[in-house]
Each structure stands twice: as structure tokens, then as C-alpha cells.
PDB file of C-alpha atoms in Angstrom:
ATOM      1  CA  UNK O  63     -13.070  -7.934 -11.382  1.00 36.00           C
ATOM      2  CA  UNK O  64      -9.856  -9.843 -10.476  1.00 41.00           C
ATOM      3  CA  UNK O  65      -8.435 -13.185 -11.655  1.00 42.00           C
ATOM      4  CA  UNK O  66      -7.311 -16.497 -10.224  1.00 40.00           C
ATOM      5  CA  UNK O  67      -6.366 -19.929 -11.335  1.00 40.00           C
ATOM      6  CA  UNK O  68      -6.362 -23.414 -10.324  1.00 36.00           C
ATOM      7  CA  UNK O  69      -7.091 -26.107 -12.487  1.00 38.00           C
ATOM      8  CA  UNK O  70      -4.215 -28.068 -14.924  1.00 38.00           C
ATOM      9  CA  UNK O  71      -4.731 -30.623 -17.687  1.00 41.00           C
ATOM     10  CA  UNK O  72      -1.752 -32.319 -19.418  1.00 39.00           C
ATOM     11  CA  UNK O  73       0.160 -28.624 -19.372  1.00 42.00           C
ATOM     12  CA  UNK O  74      -2.937 -26.655 -19.773  1.00 43.00           C
ATOM     13  CA  UNK O  75      -3.843 -24.634 -17.020  1.00 44.00           C
ATOM     14  CA  UNK O  76      -7.629 -22.894 -16.970  1.00 44.00           C
ATOM     15  CA  UNK O  77      -8.318 -19.330 -15.929  1.00 45.00           C
ATOM     16  CA  UNK O  78     -10.391 -18.687 -13.423  1.00 45.00           C
ATOM     17  CA  UNK O  79     -12.224 -15.207 -12.615  1.00 45.00           C
ATOM     18  CA  UNK O  80     -13.529 -14.265  -8.873  1.00 43.00           C
ATOM     19  CA  UNK O  81     -15.439 -11.082  -7.777  1.00 44.00           C
ATOM     20  CA  UNK O  82     -14.310  -8.252  -5.176  1.00 46.00           C
ATOM     21  CA  UNK O  83     -17.021  -9.475  -3.772  1.00 45.00           C
ATOM     22  CA  UNK O  84     -16.784 -12.763  -3.255  1.00 38.00           C
ATOM     23  CA  UNK O  85     -12.969 -13.086  -2.818  1.00 41.00           C
ATOM     24  CA  UNK O  86     -13.461 -17.171  -1.471  1.00 44.00           C
ATOM     25  CA  UNK O  87     -15.238 -18.076  -4.323  1.00 43.00           C
ATOM     26  CA  UNK O  88     -13.731 -19.151  -7.588  1.00 43.00           C
ATOM     27  CA  UNK O  89     -15.464 -19.182 -10.928  1.00 43.00           C
ATOM     28  CA  UNK O  90     -14.650 -20.980 -13.670  1.00 36.00           C
ATOM     29  CA  UNK O  91     -14.597 -19.269 -17.317  1.00 46.00           C
ATOM     30  CA  UNK O  92     -14.297 -20.432 -20.186  1.00 41.00           C
ATOM     31  CA  UNK O  93     -10.367 -19.786 -21.751  1.00 40.00           C
ATOM     32  CA  UNK O  94      -7.544 -22.176 -21.469  1.00 54.00           C
ATOM     33  CA  UNK O  95      -3.639 -20.916 -21.825  1.00 54.00           C
ATOM     34  CA  UNK O  96      -2.875 -23.366 -23.853  1.00 63.00           C
ATOM     35  CA  UNK O  97       0.531 -25.394 -23.797  1.00 73.00           C
ATOM     36  CA  UNK O  98       2.086 -24.258 -20.252  1.00 74.00           C
ATOM     37  CA  UNK O  99       5.816 -25.441 -21.994  1.00 79.00           C
ATOM     38  CA  UNK O 100       5.667 -23.721 -25.667  1.00 85.00           C
ATOM     39  CA  UNK O 101       4.799 -20.166 -23.420  1.00 88.00           C
ATOM     40  CA  UNK O 102       6.850 -17.286 -23.294  1.00 93.00           C
ATOM     41  CA  UNK O 103       6.309 -15.995 -19.785  1.00 94.00           C
ATOM     42  CA  UNK O 104       6.429 -12.430 -17.961  1.00 96.00           C
ATOM     43  CA  UNK O 105       7.391 -12.242 -14.318  1.00 96.00           C
ATOM     44  CA  UNK O 106       5.940  -9.641 -12.735  1.00 97.00           C
ATOM     45  CA  UNK O 107       6.163  -6.973  -9.294  1.00 95.00           C
ATOM     46  CA  UNK O 108       4.303  -4.487  -8.100  1.00 96.00           C
ATOM     47  CA  UNK O 109       4.640  -2.032  -5.689  1.00 97.00           C
ATOM     48  CA  UNK O 110       2.693   0.488  -3.893  1.00 97.00           C
ATOM     49  CA  UNK O 111       1.672   3.319  -1.676  1.00 97.00           C
ATOM     50  CA  UNK O 112      -0.864   0.362  -0.058  1.00 95.00           C
ATOM     51  CA  UNK O 113      -2.520  -3.074  -0.671  1.00 90.00           C
ATOM     52  CA  UNK O 114      -6.325  -1.309  -0.940  1.00 91.00           C
ATOM     53  CA  UNK O 115      -5.700  -1.283  -5.361  1.00 89.00           C
ATOM     54  CA  UNK O 116      -8.591   0.175  -5.630  1.00 90.00           C
ATOM     55  CA  UNK O 117      -7.731   3.259  -3.357  1.00 94.00           C
ATOM     56  CA  UNK O 118      -3.610   2.941  -3.701  1.00 96.00           C
ATOM     57  CA  UNK O 119      -1.201   3.826  -6.293  1.00 97.00           C
ATOM     58  CA  UNK O 120       1.232   1.540  -8.362  1.00 98.00           C
ATOM     59  CA  UNK O 121       4.885   3.108  -7.189  1.00 98.00           C
ATOM     60  CA  UNK O 122       7.456   0.319  -8.807  1.00 98.00           C
ATOM     61  CA  UNK O 123       6.819  -2.649 -11.757  1.00 98.00           C
ATOM     62  CA  UNK O 124       9.419  -4.788 -12.195  1.00 97.00           C
ATOM     63  CA  UNK O 125       9.372  -7.698 -15.165  1.00 97.00           C
ATOM     64  CA  UNK O 126      12.085 -10.672 -15.702  1.00 96.00           C
ATOM     65  CA  UNK O 127      11.264 -12.706 -19.141  1.00 97.00           C
ATOM     66  CA  UNK O 128      11.499 -16.557 -19.567  1.00 96.00           C
ATOM     67  CA  UNK O 129      11.489 -16.837 -23.196  1.00 94.00           C
ATOM     68  CA  UNK O 130      12.111 -20.292 -24.377  1.00 91.00           C
ATOM     69  CA  UNK O 131      12.007 -22.435 -20.229  1.00 89.00           C
ATOM     70  CA  UNK O 132      14.976 -19.557 -20.149  1.00 92.00           C
ATOM     71  CA  UNK O 133      15.752 -16.197 -18.096  1.00 93.00           C
ATOM     72  CA  UNK O 134      15.807 -14.033 -20.554  1.00 88.00           C
ATOM     73  CA  UNK O 135      18.311 -11.089 -18.458  1.00 87.00           C
ATOM     74  CA  UNK O 136      18.269  -8.825 -21.347  1.00 89.00           C
ATOM     75  CA  UNK O 137      14.672  -7.747 -20.935  1.00 89.00           C
ATOM     76  CA  UNK O 138      14.344  -7.567 -17.758  1.00 95.00           C
ATOM     77  CA  UNK O 139      13.272  -4.042 -16.314  1.00 95.00           C
ATOM     78  CA  UNK O 140      11.749  -1.806 -13.775  1.00 97.00           C
ATOM     79  CA  UNK O 141      10.988   1.945 -13.055  1.00 98.00           C
ATOM     80  CA  UNK O 142       9.465   3.701 -10.222  1.00 98.00           C
ATOM     81  CA  UNK O 143       6.009   5.216 -11.636  1.00 98.00           C
ATOM     82  CA  UNK O 144       4.890   8.991 -11.001  1.00 98.00           C
ATOM     83  CA  UNK O 145       2.528   9.219  -7.754  1.00 97.00           C
ATOM     84  CA  UNK O 146       0.479  11.853  -6.503  1.00 95.00           C
ATOM     85  CA  UNK O 147      -0.411   9.911  -3.428  1.00 95.00           C
ATOM     86  CA  UNK O 148       1.687  10.368  -1.044  1.00 96.00           C
ATOM     87  CA  UNK O 149       3.586   7.306   0.423  1.00 97.00           C
ATOM     88  CA  UNK O 150       3.087   6.296   3.975  1.00 97.00           C
ATOM     89  CA  UNK O 151       5.955   5.843   6.446  1.00 97.00           C
ATOM     90  CA  UNK O 152       5.406   1.742   6.828  1.00 96.00           C
ATOM     91  CA  UNK O 153       5.334   1.131   3.142  1.00 96.00           C
ATOM     92  CA  UNK O 154       8.154   3.564   2.850  1.00 97.00           C
ATOM     93  CA  UNK O 155      10.319   0.961   5.460  1.00 96.00           C
ATOM     94  CA  UNK O 156       8.185  -1.931   3.817  1.00 94.00           C
ATOM     95  CA  UNK O 157       9.293  -1.785   0.150  1.00 95.00           C
ATOM     96  CA  UNK O 158      11.832   0.928   0.727  1.00 96.00           C
ATOM     97  CA  UNK O 159      10.495   3.011  -1.950  1.00 97.00           C
ATOM     98  CA  UNK O 160      10.601   7.128  -0.616  1.00 97.00           C
ATOM     99  CA  UNK O 161       8.454   9.786  -1.946  1.00 97.00           C
ATOM    100  CA  UNK O 162      11.532  11.086  -3.678  1.00 97.00           C
ATOM    101  CA  UNK O 163      12.033   7.735  -5.976  1.00 97.00           C
ATOM    102  CA  UNK O 164       8.699   8.324  -7.242  1.00 97.00           C
ATOM    103  CA  UNK O 165       9.047  12.002  -7.878  1.00 95.00           C
ATOM    104  CA  UNK O 166      11.064  11.502 -10.807  1.00 93.00           C
ATOM    105  CA  UNK O 167       9.482   7.914 -12.614  1.00 97.00           C
ATOM    106  CA  UNK O 168       7.876   6.748 -15.416  1.00 98.00           C
ATOM    107  CA  UNK O 169       4.093   7.825 -16.012  1.00 98.00           C
ATOM    108  CA  UNK O 170       2.580   4.799 -15.213  1.00 98.00           C
ATOM    109  CA  UNK O 171       0.065   5.063 -18.527  1.00 98.00           C
ATOM    110  CA  UNK O 172       3.824   4.884 -20.649  1.00 98.00           C
ATOM    111  CA  UNK O 173       5.017   2.298 -18.546  1.00 98.00           C
ATOM    112  CA  UNK O 174       1.625   0.038 -19.090  1.00 98.00           C
ATOM    113  CA  UNK O 175       1.620   0.860 -22.335  1.00 98.00           C
ATOM    114  CA  UNK O 176       5.521   0.140 -22.978  1.00 97.00           C
ATOM    115  CA  UNK O 177       4.942  -3.414 -21.395  1.00 97.00           C
ATOM    116  CA  UNK O 178       1.695  -4.403 -23.551  1.00 97.00           C
ATOM    117  CA  UNK O 179       3.445  -3.574 -26.979  1.00 97.00           C
ATOM    118  CA  UNK O 180       6.438  -5.656 -25.744  1.00 96.00           C
ATOM    119  CA  UNK O 181       4.727  -8.431 -23.547  1.00 96.00           C
ATOM    120  CA  UNK O 182       1.520  -9.033 -24.758  1.00 94.00           C
ATOM    121  CA  UNK O 183       2.281 -12.486 -26.282  1.00 93.00           C
ATOM    122  CA  UNK O 184       3.315 -13.034 -22.977  1.00 94.00           C
ATOM    123  CA  UNK O 185       2.030 -15.080 -20.153  1.00 91.00           C
ATOM    124  CA  UNK O 186       2.234 -12.714 -17.357  1.00 94.00           C
ATOM    125  CA  UNK O 187       2.721 -14.536 -13.943  1.00 93.00           C
ATOM    126  CA  UNK O 188       2.844 -13.617 -10.345  1.00 93.00           C
ATOM    127  CA  UNK O 189       3.195 -14.780  -7.109  1.00 89.00           C
ATOM    128  CA  UNK O 190      -0.404 -13.783  -4.994  1.00 82.00           C
ATOM    129  CA  UNK O 191      -1.058 -12.143  -8.471  1.00 83.00           C
ATOM    130  CA  UNK O 192      -4.842 -12.309  -8.817  1.00 81.00           C
ATOM    131  CA  UNK O 193      -4.637 -10.960  -4.682  1.00 82.00           C
ATOM    132  CA  UNK O 194      -2.684  -8.107  -6.127  1.00 88.00           C
ATOM    133  CA  UNK O 195      -0.845  -7.216  -8.951  1.00 93.00           C
ATOM    134  CA  UNK O 196      -3.179  -8.591 -11.930  1.00 91.00           C
ATOM    135  CA  UNK O 197      -6.362  -6.594 -10.411  1.00 90.00           C
ATOM    136  CA  UNK O 198      -4.931  -3.250  -9.865  1.00 94.00           C
ATOM    137  CA  UNK O 199      -3.259  -3.604 -13.588  1.00 95.00           C
ATOM    138  CA  UNK O 200      -6.180  -4.452 -15.167  1.00 92.00           C
ATOM    139  CA  UNK O 201      -8.072  -1.663 -12.867  1.00 93.00           C
ATOM    140  CA  UNK O 202      -5.530   1.156 -13.993  1.00 96.00           C
ATOM    141  CA  UNK O 203      -4.990  -0.474 -17.545  1.00 95.00           C
ATOM    142  CA  UNK O 204      -9.149  -0.077 -18.108  1.00 94.00           C
ATOM    143  CA  UNK O 205      -8.691   3.672 -16.566  1.00 96.00           C
ATOM    144  CA  UNK O 206      -5.965   4.385 -18.964  1.00 97.00           C
ATOM    145  CA  UNK O 207      -7.508   2.524 -22.220  1.00 97.00           C
ATOM    146  CA  UNK O 208     -10.968   1.908 -21.439  1.00 96.00           C
ATOM    147  CA  UNK O 209     -10.718  -1.921 -21.871  1.00 93.00           C
ATOM    148  CA  UNK O 210      -9.114  -4.722 -19.677  1.00 91.00           C
ATOM    149  CA  UNK O 211      -5.589  -5.525 -19.680  1.00 92.00           C
ATOM    150  CA  UNK O 212      -5.090  -7.678 -22.550  1.00 92.00           C
ATOM    151  CA  UNK O 213      -3.101 -10.690 -21.456  1.00 91.00           C
ATOM    152  CA  UNK O 214      -3.163 -13.959 -20.141  1.00 86.00           C
ATOM    153  CA  UNK O 215      -1.838 -14.052 -16.484  1.00 87.00           C
ATOM    154  CA  UNK O 216      -1.164 -17.231 -14.193  1.00 86.00           C
ATOM    155  CA  UNK O 217      -0.857 -16.864 -10.634  1.00 83.00           C
ATOM    156  CA  UNK O 218       1.911 -18.717  -8.640  1.00 84.00           C
ATOM    157  CA  UNK O 219       0.150 -18.960  -5.160  1.00 81.00           C
ATOM    158  CA  UNK O 220      -3.209 -20.534  -6.935  1.00 75.00           C
ATOM    159  CA  UNK O 221      -0.758 -22.442  -9.463  1.00 75.00           C
ATOM    160  CA  UNK O 222       1.482 -24.460  -6.302  1.00 77.00           C
ATOM    161  CA  UNK O 223      -1.622 -24.922  -4.471  1.00 74.00           C
ATOM    162  CA  UNK O 224      -3.067 -26.434  -7.387  1.00 70.00           C
ATOM    163  CA  UNK O 225      -0.368 -28.973  -7.890  1.00 74.00           C
ATOM    164  CA  UNK O 226       0.576 -29.747  -4.274  1.00 79.00           C
ATOM    165  CA  UNK O 227      -3.219 -29.964  -1.949  1.00 76.00           C
ATOM    166  CA  UNK O 228      -1.295 -31.739   0.857  1.00 86.00           C
ATOM    167  CA  UNK O 229       0.134 -28.603   1.592  1.00 82.00           C
ATOM    168  CA  UNK O 230      -1.524 -26.250   4.297  1.00 79.00           C
ATOM    169  CA  UNK O 231       0.558 -23.668   4.687  1.00 78.00           C
ATOM    170  CA  UNK O 232       0.103 -20.217   3.490  1.00 75.00           C
ATOM    171  CA  UNK O 233       1.719 -19.801   0.377  1.00 74.00           C
ATOM    172  CA  UNK O 234       4.042 -17.140   0.463  1.00 74.00           C
ATOM    173  CA  UNK O 235       6.906 -16.200  -2.084  1.00 72.00           C
ATOM    174  CA  UNK O 236       9.047 -17.179   1.036  1.00 75.00           C
ATOM    175  CA  UNK O 237       7.543 -20.394   1.204  1.00 77.00           C
ATOM    176  CA  UNK O 238       7.993 -20.630  -2.310  1.00 73.00           C
TER     177      UNK O 238
END
């Protein structure tokens, strides 16, 4: 199951969930992130061997904490991740990550454990996160630890779309 966010009221973001079978249909689930301005955030980005998180593997994780509404360069971290799959040539060209990079990368279980242990109380933020990053992380975390990813998440694409319903362009990272 993937995540999606869409409703805001007075600096409070309500989480929404979508199923893999119904990517265009969103249903509200009953939880809230609370006051957005008082939270710490973890900007997170993944690279992978491909786009289908059911079949592909994560090749790199990068994070940047935002604490007290300021970027924390000291907490910035990234690591290549060991994979058992070969990275297709087109993905290597797109991401700049080679099979040699991931050969000596961190094991994914170790990377996920480190991130959750360090940033469990942060809101994890990604661009198009509900389409790729969060379902991928949730799936892998569940595989290793037999429970859902225990963090709150926010997708900048969905948040921007909610705040600017007048914009009809595709809300890509380059657009933002």
C-alpha cells in the first residue's frame, strides 16, 4: 500500500492512503501530522534499479534533515546500497550510479535501521514520495522488520497541488 497526502487545515496536514490497485483514488485515513511549523523534517531521496518498487532494488539513499526550520548540513547523509540486481544501462545513465558503486554499498537493512533509529520522530519528505519513495521504503522496511515503516510522511508534489489548485502543469521536481 502506498501513501498520499492532500488535506490541510490551519498548518495541519492530514494523511491519506492509496492502494496500489487504485493509484488515482485517494481515501482519507484518520491521522494527522499536527502543527507543520513546529516539526523537524527529513528530506529523503532514493535511487533504484528501476521504477517498479515491487521488483526493483534501492541503489542509493540520501537524506537532509531540517531542524527548527533550518537545514542541518551536519546531518546530511547519503550512501550507495548493496544490490543483488544489476543496474540497467539506461538507469545508470539516468542516475549516474554504476554496479561498481553499489558493490561496496551499505546493506539496505542497516541503512533503514540507521535512518529510523535516528529520524523516527521527524516527518519524512519526498517529491513524488507517495508514488515511489515511501511505498518502496515501507515495503523494504516491512520485509526486514515485519512492520510498516514507523514514520510520518509528506509528499511535496501533493502538498503543492493542494496549495495551488489553479496550476494544471505536471508538478515535477524541475517545476517546483
